Amino acid sequence: MQCAAVLSAAQAASTAPLLQAQLLGTVRRAMATSLLRIPPPQALLRPLVVPERLLLGPGPSNVPQRIRAAGGRQILGHMHPEMLQVMDEIKAGIQYAFQTQNQLTLAISGSGHCAMEAALFNLLECGDTILVAINGIWGQRAAEIARRLGANVYELLKPPGEYFTPRDIEEGLVQHKPSVLFITHGESSTGVLQPLEGLGELCHRHGCLLLVDAVASLGGAPIFMDQQEIDVLYSGSQKVLNSPPGSAPISFSERAREKVLRRKTKPRSFYLDIGWLGNYWGCDGEPRRYHHTAPINSFFSLREGLAMLAEIGLESSWERHRANCARLCQGLLSLGLELFVKEEKARLPTVTTVRVPEGYNWKDITAFLMDNHAMEITGGLGPTVDKVLRIGLMGCNSTGENVNASAFEALRRRPLWQLPPQQAVSSPARGARGRRCSNSLRAWLQATGSRGTPLPPWDAGRRHGNTQQARQEWERRSWNSRGHGGESCTQQT
Ligand code: PMP
């Protein structure tokens, strides 16, 4: 008790270093007479530091004040009727965002990976066959999880930056006869938007369920779960929904629910058992039972994120992301930069991938933007590491301001996400400045242009006078060295 009292006094005095040191001395003396041998960590006796940053990477995206306030509300009991009401509202919001009437619709208490596992753990039993479409890291992750479940995993491969055609998919379905096909709608490691038209119908014709990852695309690009006959769809909270990470919308079609009901064995995970979760979320018409203590405040935030999407409307959200992404791409091209995804219609409106300019190190670029503009953009991920920079414009961050305003001006202003919506909409500065993201990059190009930076691996080709060929060869080798074959081939793992 004595230690605790002194400790809290030390915490209260955390802004006065001398007093803090004296109090810590008292804590140490008190500890000498107690059983404690590990002192309170110094870092925890100082106030929490969270710098202001503009998060224009592939997620998380900035959280607007309204959603932060929701997450900071007083907690409720996880089975209180008011909490169950909030969960019902989240469910309705997900049904709207997914465009589905599925009853088995809820939010997983975990990040996007957790929803990916929830889908695979419930759909697959040991010995089931799954075909995983891999054109970036998310297919690789799904294949890894499915292998851990003892499923027969077949990989359908495309080089990063490309998408699958219905013909590619049909060939895989005919060859491998899977019971589940996994595909990523918004491939955030490569910046590709996968067309989904016809895939559900195709899968069903071949006795297969369609599982889609829409973590990076939901709200930013059209998706229609029921009309596109998607069987399991999941997303994340921290991208277009602008909520903190840690909750993940998911929905199961009737076909998917029946497959789960027909299982011979229980899902390997109790935490992610969709039967239990569906009951807790009131999806099965039975009295709701305690399954786990929901992350109540994360659900408050998610509820507000979904409410904001409902207020804006899906169609205008899709259009906003499309238009801002197109403007960003134009800005990048006008700087002489090369976009990683060649086909315009295949570009993911939420995450744009741009090739690291030849002769530059991507880490210099991201560090420059962070140090000088408090702005995050990131390097590549998985197969695009060292090759691309990724720029995310998601939810409230997908604004003309973030594309259009000059970085220097913008940094002097209050960041847009702190403004109330009316001010953000009627801002007189809109369109009056240069390009924020691309101007930051221009500033970086100017600042580092004369500096000798390490050459990229393919640059050896420059010495032989054929950079383009050397780069293509390097990319082919680095993709294949991760165990992938050539273009659009399949292999069993
Ligand atoms: N799928 C995609 C397409 C993603 O972009 C991400 C996150 N970047 C995930 C899955 C995993 O989500 P999380 O990091 O929230 O686990």
Coordinates of C-alpha atoms and ligand atoms in Angstrom, one line a residue:
M1 CA 0.0 0.0 0.0
Q2 CA 2.8 2.4 1.0
C3 CA 4.7 1.6 -2.2
A4 CA 1.5 2.1 -4.3
A5 CA 0.8 5.5 -2.7
V6 CA 4.4 6.7 -3.3
L7 CA 4.2 5.4 -6.8
S8 CA 1.1 7.3 -7.7
A9 CA 2.6 10.4 -6.2
A10 CA 5.7 9.9 -8.4
Q11 CA 3.4 9.5 -11.4
A12 CA 1.5 12.7 -10.5
A13 CA 4.8 14.5 -10.3
S14 CA 5.9 13.2 -13.7
T15 CA 6.4 16.6 -15.1
A16 CA 8.7 17.9 -12.3
P17 CA 12.0 16.1 -12.8
L18 CA 13.5 17.0 -9.4
L19 CA 10.4 16.0 -7.5
Q20 CA 10.2 12.8 -9.5
A21 CA 13.8 11.8 -8.8
Q22 CA 13.1 12.4 -5.0
L23 CA 10.0 10.3 -5.1
L24 CA 11.7 7.6 -7.0
G25 CA 14.4 7.5 -4.3
T26 CA 11.5 7.1 -1.8
V27 CA 10.1 4.3 -4.0
R28 CA 13.5 2.5 -4.0
R29 CA 13.8 2.8 -0.2
A30 CA 10.3 1.5 0.2
M31 CA 11.1 -1.4 -2.0
A32 CA 14.1 -2.3 0.1
T33 CA 11.6 -3.2 2.8
S34 CA 9.2 -4.9 0.4
L35 CA 9.2 -8.1 -1.6
L36 CA 9.4 -6.2 -4.9
R37 CA 12.7 -6.6 -6.8
I38 CA 11.7 -5.1 -10.1
P39 CA 11.3 -1.3 -9.8
P40 CA 8.6 0.6 -11.7
P41 CA 9.8 1.3 -15.2
Q42 CA 11.1 4.9 -15.6
A43 CA 9.4 5.2 -19.0
L44 CA 6.0 4.6 -17.4
L45 CA 6.5 7.4 -14.9
R46 CA 6.6 9.9 -17.7
P47 CA 3.5 11.0 -19.6
L48 CA 2.4 9.1 -22.8
V49 CA 3.9 10.7 -25.9
V50 CA 1.9 10.4 -29.2
P51 CA 3.1 12.8 -31.9
E52 CA 0.7 14.2 -34.5
R53 CA 1.2 12.4 -37.8
L54 CA -0.5 12.3 -41.2
L55 CA -0.8 8.5 -41.9
L56 CA -0.7 8.2 -45.6
G57 CA 0.6 4.6 -45.6
P58 CA -1.5 1.5 -46.3
G59 CA -3.0 1.7 -42.8
P60 CA -3.8 2.4 -40.1
S61 CA -5.3 5.6 -41.3
N62 CA -5.9 8.7 -39.1
V63 CA -8.8 8.4 -36.7
P64 CA -11.1 11.4 -36.8
Q65 CA -12.1 13.2 -33.6
R66 CA -15.7 11.8 -33.6
I67 CA -14.4 8.2 -33.7
R68 CA -11.7 8.9 -31.1
A69 CA -14.4 10.4 -28.8
A70 CA -16.6 7.3 -29.2
G71 CA -13.7 5.0 -28.2
G72 CA -13.0 7.2 -25.1
R73 CA -16.6 6.8 -23.8
Q74 CA -17.2 5.1 -20.4
I75 CA -17.2 1.3 -20.7
L76 CA -20.4 -0.8 -20.5
G77 CA -20.7 -4.4 -19.5
H78 CA -20.2 -6.7 -22.5
M79 CA -23.7 -8.2 -22.0
H80 CA -25.6 -5.1 -21.1
P81 CA -28.6 -4.5 -23.3
E82 CA -27.1 -1.1 -24.5
M83 CA -23.9 -2.9 -25.5
L84 CA -25.9 -5.6 -27.4
Q85 CA -27.8 -2.7 -29.1
V86 CA -24.4 -1.2 -30.2
M87 CA -23.5 -4.6 -31.6
D88 CA -26.8 -4.9 -33.5
E89 CA -26.0 -1.4 -35.0
I90 CA -22.5 -2.6 -36.0
K91 CA -24.1 -5.6 -37.6
A92 CA -26.5 -3.5 -39.6
G93 CA -23.5 -1.2 -40.6
I94 CA -21.5 -4.2 -41.9
Q95 CA -24.5 -5.5 -43.8
Y96 CA -24.7 -2.1 -45.5
A97 CA -20.9 -1.8 -46.1
F98 CA -20.9 -5.4 -47.5
Q99 CA -24.2 -5.1 -49.3
T100 CA -25.5 -8.3 -47.8
Q101 CA -28.5 -9.6 -46.0
N102 CA -26.6 -12.4 -44.4
Q103 CA -27.7 -13.0 -40.8
L104 CA -24.3 -14.4 -39.8
T105 CA -22.6 -11.0 -39.9
L106 CA -20.5 -9.6 -37.1
A107 CA -17.2 -8.1 -36.0
I108 CA -14.3 -10.2 -34.9
S109 CA -12.5 -9.1 -31.8
G110 CA -9.2 -8.8 -33.5
S111 CA -7.4 -7.3 -36.5
G112 CA -7.7 -8.3 -40.2
H113 CA -5.5 -11.3 -39.7
C114 CA -7.9 -12.5 -37.0
A115 CA -10.8 -12.3 -39.5
M116 CA -8.7 -14.1 -42.1
E117 CA -8.1 -16.9 -39.5
A118 CA -11.8 -16.9 -38.5
A119 CA -12.8 -17.5 -42.1
L120 CA -10.2 -20.2 -42.7
F121 CA -10.6 -21.9 -39.3
N122 CA -14.3 -22.2 -39.8
L123 CA -14.4 -23.1 -43.5
L124 CA -11.6 -25.7 -43.5
E125 CA -11.1 -29.0 -41.9
C126 CA -8.0 -31.1 -42.1
G127 CA -7.8 -32.7 -45.5
D128 CA -10.0 -30.1 -47.2
T129 CA -8.7 -28.6 -50.4
I130 CA -8.3 -24.8 -50.9
L131 CA -7.1 -22.9 -53.9
V132 CA -5.4 -19.6 -52.9
A133 CA -5.0 -16.9 -55.5
I134 CA -1.6 -15.3 -54.8
N135 CA -0.5 -12.0 -56.4
G136 CA 0.9 -10.4 -53.2
I137 CA 1.4 -11.1 -49.5
W138 CA -2.2 -11.7 -48.5
G139 CA -2.6 -14.8 -50.5
Q140 CA 0.7 -16.0 -49.1
R141 CA -0.6 -15.4 -45.6
A142 CA -3.9 -17.2 -46.3
A143 CA -2.0 -20.2 -47.8
E144 CA 0.3 -20.3 -44.7
I145 CA -2.7 -20.4 -42.3
A146 CA -4.5 -23.0 -44.4
R147 CA -1.4 -25.2 -44.3
R148 CA -1.3 -25.0 -40.6
L149 CA -4.8 -26.3 -40.5
G150 CA -3.8 -29.4 -42.4
A151 CA -5.6 -28.4 -45.6
N152 CA -4.4 -29.3 -49.1
V153 CA -3.3 -26.0 -50.4
Y154 CA -2.9 -25.2 -54.1
E155 CA -1.5 -21.8 -55.2
L156 CA -2.7 -19.9 -58.2
L157 CA 0.0 -17.4 -59.0
K158 CA 0.2 -14.1 -60.8
P159 CA 3.2 -11.7 -60.7
P160 CA 2.7 -8.9 -58.2
G161 CA 1.0 -5.9 -59.9
E162 CA -1.4 -8.1 -61.9
Y163 CA -4.8 -9.6 -61.2
F164 CA -6.6 -12.8 -62.0
T165 CA -9.0 -13.2 -64.9
P166 CA -12.1 -15.5 -64.6
R167 CA -10.2 -17.8 -67.0
D168 CA -7.2 -18.1 -64.6
I169 CA -9.6 -18.9 -61.8
E170 CA -11.6 -21.4 -63.8
E171 CA -8.5 -23.3 -64.9
G172 CA -7.5 -23.6 -61.2
L173 CA -10.9 -24.7 -60.2
V174 CA -11.0 -27.4 -62.9
Q175 CA -7.5 -28.6 -62.1
H176 CA -7.7 -28.7 -58.3
K177 CA -11.4 -29.1 -57.4
P178 CA -11.1 -27.0 -54.2
S179 CA -13.9 -26.6 -51.7
V180 CA -12.8 -23.0 -51.0
L181 CA -11.2 -20.3 -53.2
F182 CA -9.3 -17.4 -51.4
I183 CA -8.8 -14.2 -53.3
T184 CA -7.8 -10.6 -52.2
H185 CA -10.0 -7.7 -53.4
G186 CA -7.6 -4.9 -52.5
E187 CA -4.0 -6.2 -52.6
S188 CA -2.4 -3.6 -50.4
S189 CA 1.1 -5.0 -50.9
T190 CA 1.0 -4.4 -54.6
G191 CA -1.8 -1.9 -55.1
V192 CA -4.0 -4.1 -57.2
L193 CA -7.8 -4.1 -57.3
Q194 CA -9.0 -7.6 -58.2
P195 CA -12.2 -7.6 -60.3
L196 CA -14.8 -9.9 -58.7
E197 CA -17.5 -10.0 -61.3
G198 CA -18.6 -13.5 -62.1
L199 CA -16.2 -15.2 -59.6
G200 CA -18.9 -16.3 -57.1
E201 CA -21.0 -17.8 -59.8
L202 CA -18.0 -19.5 -61.3
C203 CA -17.0 -21.0 -57.9
H204 CA -20.5 -22.2 -57.2
R205 CA -20.7 -23.9 -60.6
H206 CA -17.6 -25.8 -59.5
G207 CA -18.9 -26.7 -56.1
C208 CA -16.5 -24.3 -54.4
L209 CA -17.1 -21.4 -51.9
L210 CA -15.6 -17.9 -52.5
L211 CA -13.7 -16.3 -49.7
V212 CA -12.7 -12.7 -50.2
D213 CA -10.3 -10.4 -48.3
A214 CA -11.5 -6.8 -48.5
V215 CA -9.4 -5.4 -45.6
A216 CA -7.9 -2.7 -47.7
S217 CA -10.7 -2.0 -50.1
L218 CA -14.0 -1.9 -48.2
G219 CA -15.6 1.5 -48.6
G220 CA -13.0 2.5 -51.1
A221 CA -14.0 0.3 -54.0
P222 CA -17.4 -1.2 -54.9
I223 CA -18.1 -4.7 -53.5
F224 CA -21.5 -6.4 -53.4
M225 CA -21.4 -9.5 -51.3
D226 CA -24.9 -10.9 -52.2
Q227 CA -24.9 -9.8 -55.9
Q228 CA -21.4 -11.1 -56.4
E229 CA -22.2 -14.4 -54.6
I230 CA -19.3 -14.0 -52.2
D231 CA -19.5 -16.7 -49.4
V232 CA -17.2 -15.2 -46.8
L233 CA -16.1 -11.6 -46.8
Y234 CA -14.0 -9.9 -44.2
S235 CA -12.4 -6.5 -43.7
G236 CA -10.6 -4.4 -41.0
S237 CA -11.4 -1.4 -38.9
Q238 CA -8.3 0.7 -39.5
K239 CA -8.4 1.6 -43.2
V240 CA -11.4 3.3 -44.8
L241 CA -13.5 2.9 -41.7
N242 CA -10.9 5.1 -39.9
S243 CA -11.3 3.3 -36.6
P244 CA -8.4 2.0 -34.4
P245 CA -7.1 -1.4 -35.4
G246 CA -8.5 -4.4 -33.5
S247 CA -12.0 -5.2 -34.8
A248 CA -12.8 -6.8 -38.1
P249 CA -16.1 -7.1 -39.9
I250 CA -17.0 -10.5 -41.3
S251 CA -20.0 -12.2 -42.9
F252 CA -20.9 -15.7 -43.9
S253 CA -23.4 -16.6 -46.7
E254 CA -26.0 -19.3 -46.2
R255 CA -23.9 -21.7 -48.3
A256 CA -20.9 -20.9 -46.0
R257 CA -23.0 -21.4 -42.9
E258 CA -24.2 -24.7 -44.1
K259 CA -20.6 -25.9 -44.8
V260 CA -19.7 -24.9 -41.2
L261 CA -22.7 -26.8 -39.9
R262 CA -21.7 -29.9 -41.9
R263 CA -18.2 -30.0 -40.3
K264 CA -17.2 -33.4 -38.9
T265 CA -14.8 -31.7 -36.4
K266 CA -15.1 -28.6 -34.4
P267 CA -13.2 -25.5 -35.6
R268 CA -9.6 -25.6 -34.1
S269 CA -10.1 -22.3 -32.4
F270 CA -12.6 -21.7 -29.7
Y271 CA -12.1 -18.0 -29.8
L272 CA -12.9 -17.8 -33.5
D273 CA -15.7 -20.5 -33.6
I274 CA -18.3 -18.8 -35.7
G275 CA -21.1 -20.7 -34.1
W276 CA -20.2 -19.2 -30.7
L277 CA -19.6 -15.8 -32.2
G278 CA -22.8 -15.9 -34.1
N279 CA -24.7 -16.6 -30.9
Y280 CA -23.0 -13.8 -29.0
W281 CA -23.9 -11.4 -31.8
G282 CA -27.5 -12.5 -31.8
C283 CA -27.3 -14.1 -35.3
D284 CA -28.9 -17.5 -34.5
G285 CA -32.2 -16.5 -32.8
E286 CA -31.0 -18.1 -29.5
P287 CA -30.5 -16.3 -26.2
R288 CA -27.1 -14.6 -26.3
R289 CA -24.4 -16.3 -24.3
Y290 CA -21.1 -15.0 -23.0
H291 CA -18.3 -16.2 -25.3
H292 CA -15.5 -13.7 -24.6
T293 CA -15.3 -10.1 -23.2
A294 CA -15.7 -8.0 -26.3
P295 CA -13.3 -5.0 -26.8
I296 CA -16.2 -2.7 -25.9
N297 CA -14.5 0.6 -26.7
S298 CA -13.1 -0.7 -30.0
F299 CA -16.7 -1.6 -30.9
F300 CA -17.8 1.9 -30.0
S301 CA -15.3 3.3 -32.4
L302 CA -16.2 0.8 -35.1
R303 CA -19.8 1.7 -34.7
E304 CA -18.9 5.4 -35.4
G305 CA -16.7 4.5 -38.4
L306 CA -19.6 2.5 -39.9
A307 CA -22.0 5.4 -39.0
M308 CA -19.8 7.9 -40.9
L309 CA -19.7 5.6 -43.9
A310 CA -23.5 5.3 -43.8
E311 CA -23.8 9.1 -43.6
I312 CA -21.4 9.7 -46.5
G313 CA -23.0 6.8 -48.5
L314 CA -21.1 4.0 -50.2
E315 CA -21.4 5.4 -53.6
S316 CA -19.9 8.8 -52.8
S317 CA -17.2 7.1 -50.7
W318 CA -16.2 5.0 -53.6
E319 CA -16.2 8.0 -56.0
R320 CA -14.2 10.1 -53.5
H321 CA -11.5 7.4 -53.3
R322 CA -11.5 6.9 -57.1
A323 CA -11.1 10.6 -57.8
N324 CA -8.4 11.3 -55.2
C325 CA -6.4 8.2 -56.2
A326 CA -6.6 9.3 -59.9
R327 CA -5.4 12.8 -59.0
L328 CA -2.5 11.3 -56.9
C329 CA -1.5 9.1 -59.8
Q330 CA -1.5 12.1 -62.1
G331 CA 0.7 14.0 -59.7
L332 CA 3.1 11.1 -59.3
L333 CA 3.4 10.6 -63.1
S334 CA 4.0 14.4 -63.6
L335 CA 7.0 14.1 -61.2
G336 CA 8.4 11.5 -63.6
L337 CA 7.7 8.6 -61.2
E338 CA 6.5 5.2 -62.5
L339 CA 3.3 3.6 -61.1
F340 CA 3.7 -0.1 -60.3
V341 CA 0.3 -1.1 -61.5
K342 CA 0.2 -0.4 -65.2
E343 CA -3.5 -0.8 -66.0
E344 CA -5.4 2.2 -64.7
K345 CA -8.6 0.2 -63.9
A346 CA -6.5 -2.3 -61.9
R347 CA -5.3 0.3 -59.4
L348 CA -6.6 0.0 -55.9
P349 CA -8.2 3.4 -55.0
T350 CA -7.1 3.2 -51.4
V351 CA -3.4 2.3 -51.8
T352 CA -1.2 3.5 -54.6
T353 CA 2.1 1.8 -55.4
V354 CA 4.9 3.8 -57.1
R355 CA 8.2 2.3 -58.1
V356 CA 11.2 3.5 -56.0
P357 CA 13.0 5.8 -58.4
E358 CA 16.1 4.3 -59.8
G359 CA 19.2 5.0 -57.8
Y360 CA 17.3 5.9 -54.6
N361 CA 16.8 4.0 -51.4
W362 CA 13.1 3.9 -50.4
K363 CA 14.1 4.3 -46.7
D364 CA 15.6 7.7 -47.5
I365 CA 12.3 8.8 -49.0
T366 CA 10.0 7.6 -46.2
A367 CA 12.4 9.0 -43.6
F368 CA 12.6 12.4 -45.3
L369 CA 8.8 12.7 -45.4
M370 CA 8.5 11.6 -41.8
D371 CA 11.2 13.9 -40.5
N372 CA 10.3 16.9 -42.6
H373 CA 6.5 16.6 -43.0
A374 CA 5.4 14.3 -40.2
M375 CA 3.9 12.3 -43.0
E376 CA 3.9 8.5 -43.2
I377 CA 4.2 6.7 -46.5
T378 CA 5.7 3.2 -46.5
G379 CA 7.9 1.0 -48.5
G380 CA 6.8 -2.3 -50.1
L381 CA 5.7 -5.5 -48.4
G382 CA 6.3 -9.1 -49.2
P383 CA 7.0 -9.4 -52.9
T384 CA 7.2 -5.6 -53.3
V385 CA 9.8 -4.9 -50.7
D386 CA 12.5 -2.6 -52.0
K387 CA 10.6 -2.1 -55.2
V388 CA 7.7 0.3 -54.4
L389 CA 6.5 3.0 -52.1
R390 CA 2.9 2.7 -50.9
I391 CA 0.7 5.8 -50.5
G392 CA -2.7 5.3 -48.8
L393 CA -5.6 7.7 -49.1
M394 CA -8.3 6.0 -47.0
G395 CA -11.5 7.3 -45.5
C396 CA -11.1 10.8 -44.0
N397 CA -7.5 10.8 -45.4
S398 CA -8.8 10.5 -49.0
T399 CA -9.2 14.2 -49.5
G400 CA -8.3 16.7 -52.2
E401 CA -6.4 18.5 -49.4
N402 CA -4.1 15.6 -48.9
V403 CA -3.4 15.4 -52.6
N404 CA -3.6 19.0 -53.4
A405 CA -2.3 21.1 -50.6
S406 CA 1.4 21.9 -50.4
A407 CA 3.1 20.0 -47.6
F408 CA 4.6 23.2 -46.2
E409 CA 1.3 25.0 -46.1
A410 CA -0.5 22.0 -44.8
L411 CA 1.9 21.6 -41.9
R412 CA 1.3 25.1 -40.8
R413 CA -2.5 24.4 -40.8
R414 CA -4.4 22.3 -38.4
P415 CA -4.4 18.8 -39.9
L416 CA -7.6 18.2 -41.8
W417 CA -8.8 15.3 -39.7
Q418 CA -9.1 17.6 -36.7
L419 CA -11.5 19.9 -38.4
P420 CA -15.3 19.4 -38.0
P421 CA -16.8 18.0 -41.2
Q422 CA -18.4 21.3 -42.4
Q423 CA -15.1 23.1 -42.2
A424 CA -13.4 20.3 -44.0
V425 CA -15.9 20.4 -46.8
S426 CA -16.1 24.2 -47.2
S427 CA -12.4 24.8 -46.7
P428 CA -11.5 27.8 -49.0
A429 CA -8.0 26.4 -49.3
R430 CA -9.2 23.4 -51.3
G431 CA -7.6 23.2 -54.7
A432 CA -5.7 26.4 -54.1
R433 CA -2.4 24.8 -53.5
G434 CA 0.0 22.5 -55.3
R435 CA 0.0 18.8 -54.5
R436 CA 0.5 17.8 -50.9
C437 CA 1.7 14.2 -51.3
S438 CA 3.4 14.7 -54.6
N439 CA 4.9 18.0 -53.5
S440 CA 6.4 16.3 -50.5
L441 CA 7.9 13.8 -52.9
R442 CA 9.1 16.6 -55.2
A443 CA 10.7 18.2 -52.1
W444 CA 12.4 15.0 -51.4
L445 CA 13.6 14.5 -54.9
Q446 CA 15.1 18.0 -54.8
A447 CA 16.7 17.5 -51.4
T448 CA 18.3 14.2 -52.2
G449 CA 18.8 14.5 -55.9
S450 CA 22.5 15.3 -55.7
R451 CA 23.2 12.9 -52.8
G452 CA 24.9 9.7 -53.6
T453 CA 22.5 6.9 -52.5
P454 CA 23.1 3.2 -52.8
L455 CA 22.2 1.7 -56.2
P456 CA 19.4 -0.8 -56.3
P457 CA 20.3 -4.4 -57.1
W458 CA 19.3 -4.2 -60.7
D459 CA 21.5 -1.2 -61.3
A460 CA 24.4 -3.4 -62.1
G461 CA 22.6 -3.6 -65.5
R462 CA 23.3 0.1 -66.0
R463 CA 27.0 -0.7 -66.4
H464 CA 26.0 -3.1 -69.2
G465 CA 23.8 -0.4 -70.7
N466 CA 20.4 -2.2 -70.3
T467 CA 18.8 -1.1 -67.0
Q468 CA 15.3 -2.1 -68.0
Q469 CA 16.3 -5.7 -68.9
A470 CA 18.4 -6.0 -65.7
R471 CA 15.5 -4.9 -63.6
Q472 CA 13.0 -7.2 -65.2
E473 CA 15.5 -10.1 -64.7
W474 CA 16.0 -9.1 -61.0
E475 CA 12.2 -9.0 -60.4
R476 CA 11.7 -12.3 -62.1
R477 CA 14.4 -13.9 -59.9
S478 CA 13.3 -12.4 -56.7
W479 CA 9.7 -13.5 -57.2
N480 CA 10.7 -17.0 -58.2
S481 CA 13.1 -17.3 -55.3
R482 CA 10.2 -17.1 -53.0
G483 CA 9.1 -20.4 -54.3
H484 CA 6.8 -19.2 -57.0
G485 CA 6.8 -20.5 -60.6
G486 CA 6.4 -18.4 -63.7
E487 CA 3.4 -16.5 -64.8
S488 CA -0.1 -17.7 -63.8
C489 CA 1.0 -21.2 -63.0
T490 CA -0.2 -23.4 -60.2
Q491 CA 1.7 -25.5 -57.7
Q492 CA 0.9 -27.6 -54.8
T493 CA 2.5 -26.9 -51.5
Ligands
PMP1 N1 -5.5 -8.1 -45.8 C1 -5.1 -7.0 -46.4 C2 -5.5 -6.8 -47.8 C3 -4.5 -6.0 -45.6 O1 -4.2 -4.8 -46.2 C4 -4.2 -6.2 -44.3 C5 -3.5 -5.2 -43.4 N2 -2.6 -4.4 -44.1 C6 -4.5 -7.4 -43.7 C7 -5.2 -8.4 -44.5 C8 -4.2 -7.8 -42.3 O2 -4.8 -6.9 -41.4 P1 -4.3 -6.6 -39.9 O3 -2.9 -5.9 -40.1 O4 -5.3 -5.7 -39.4 O5 -4.2 -7.9 -39.2

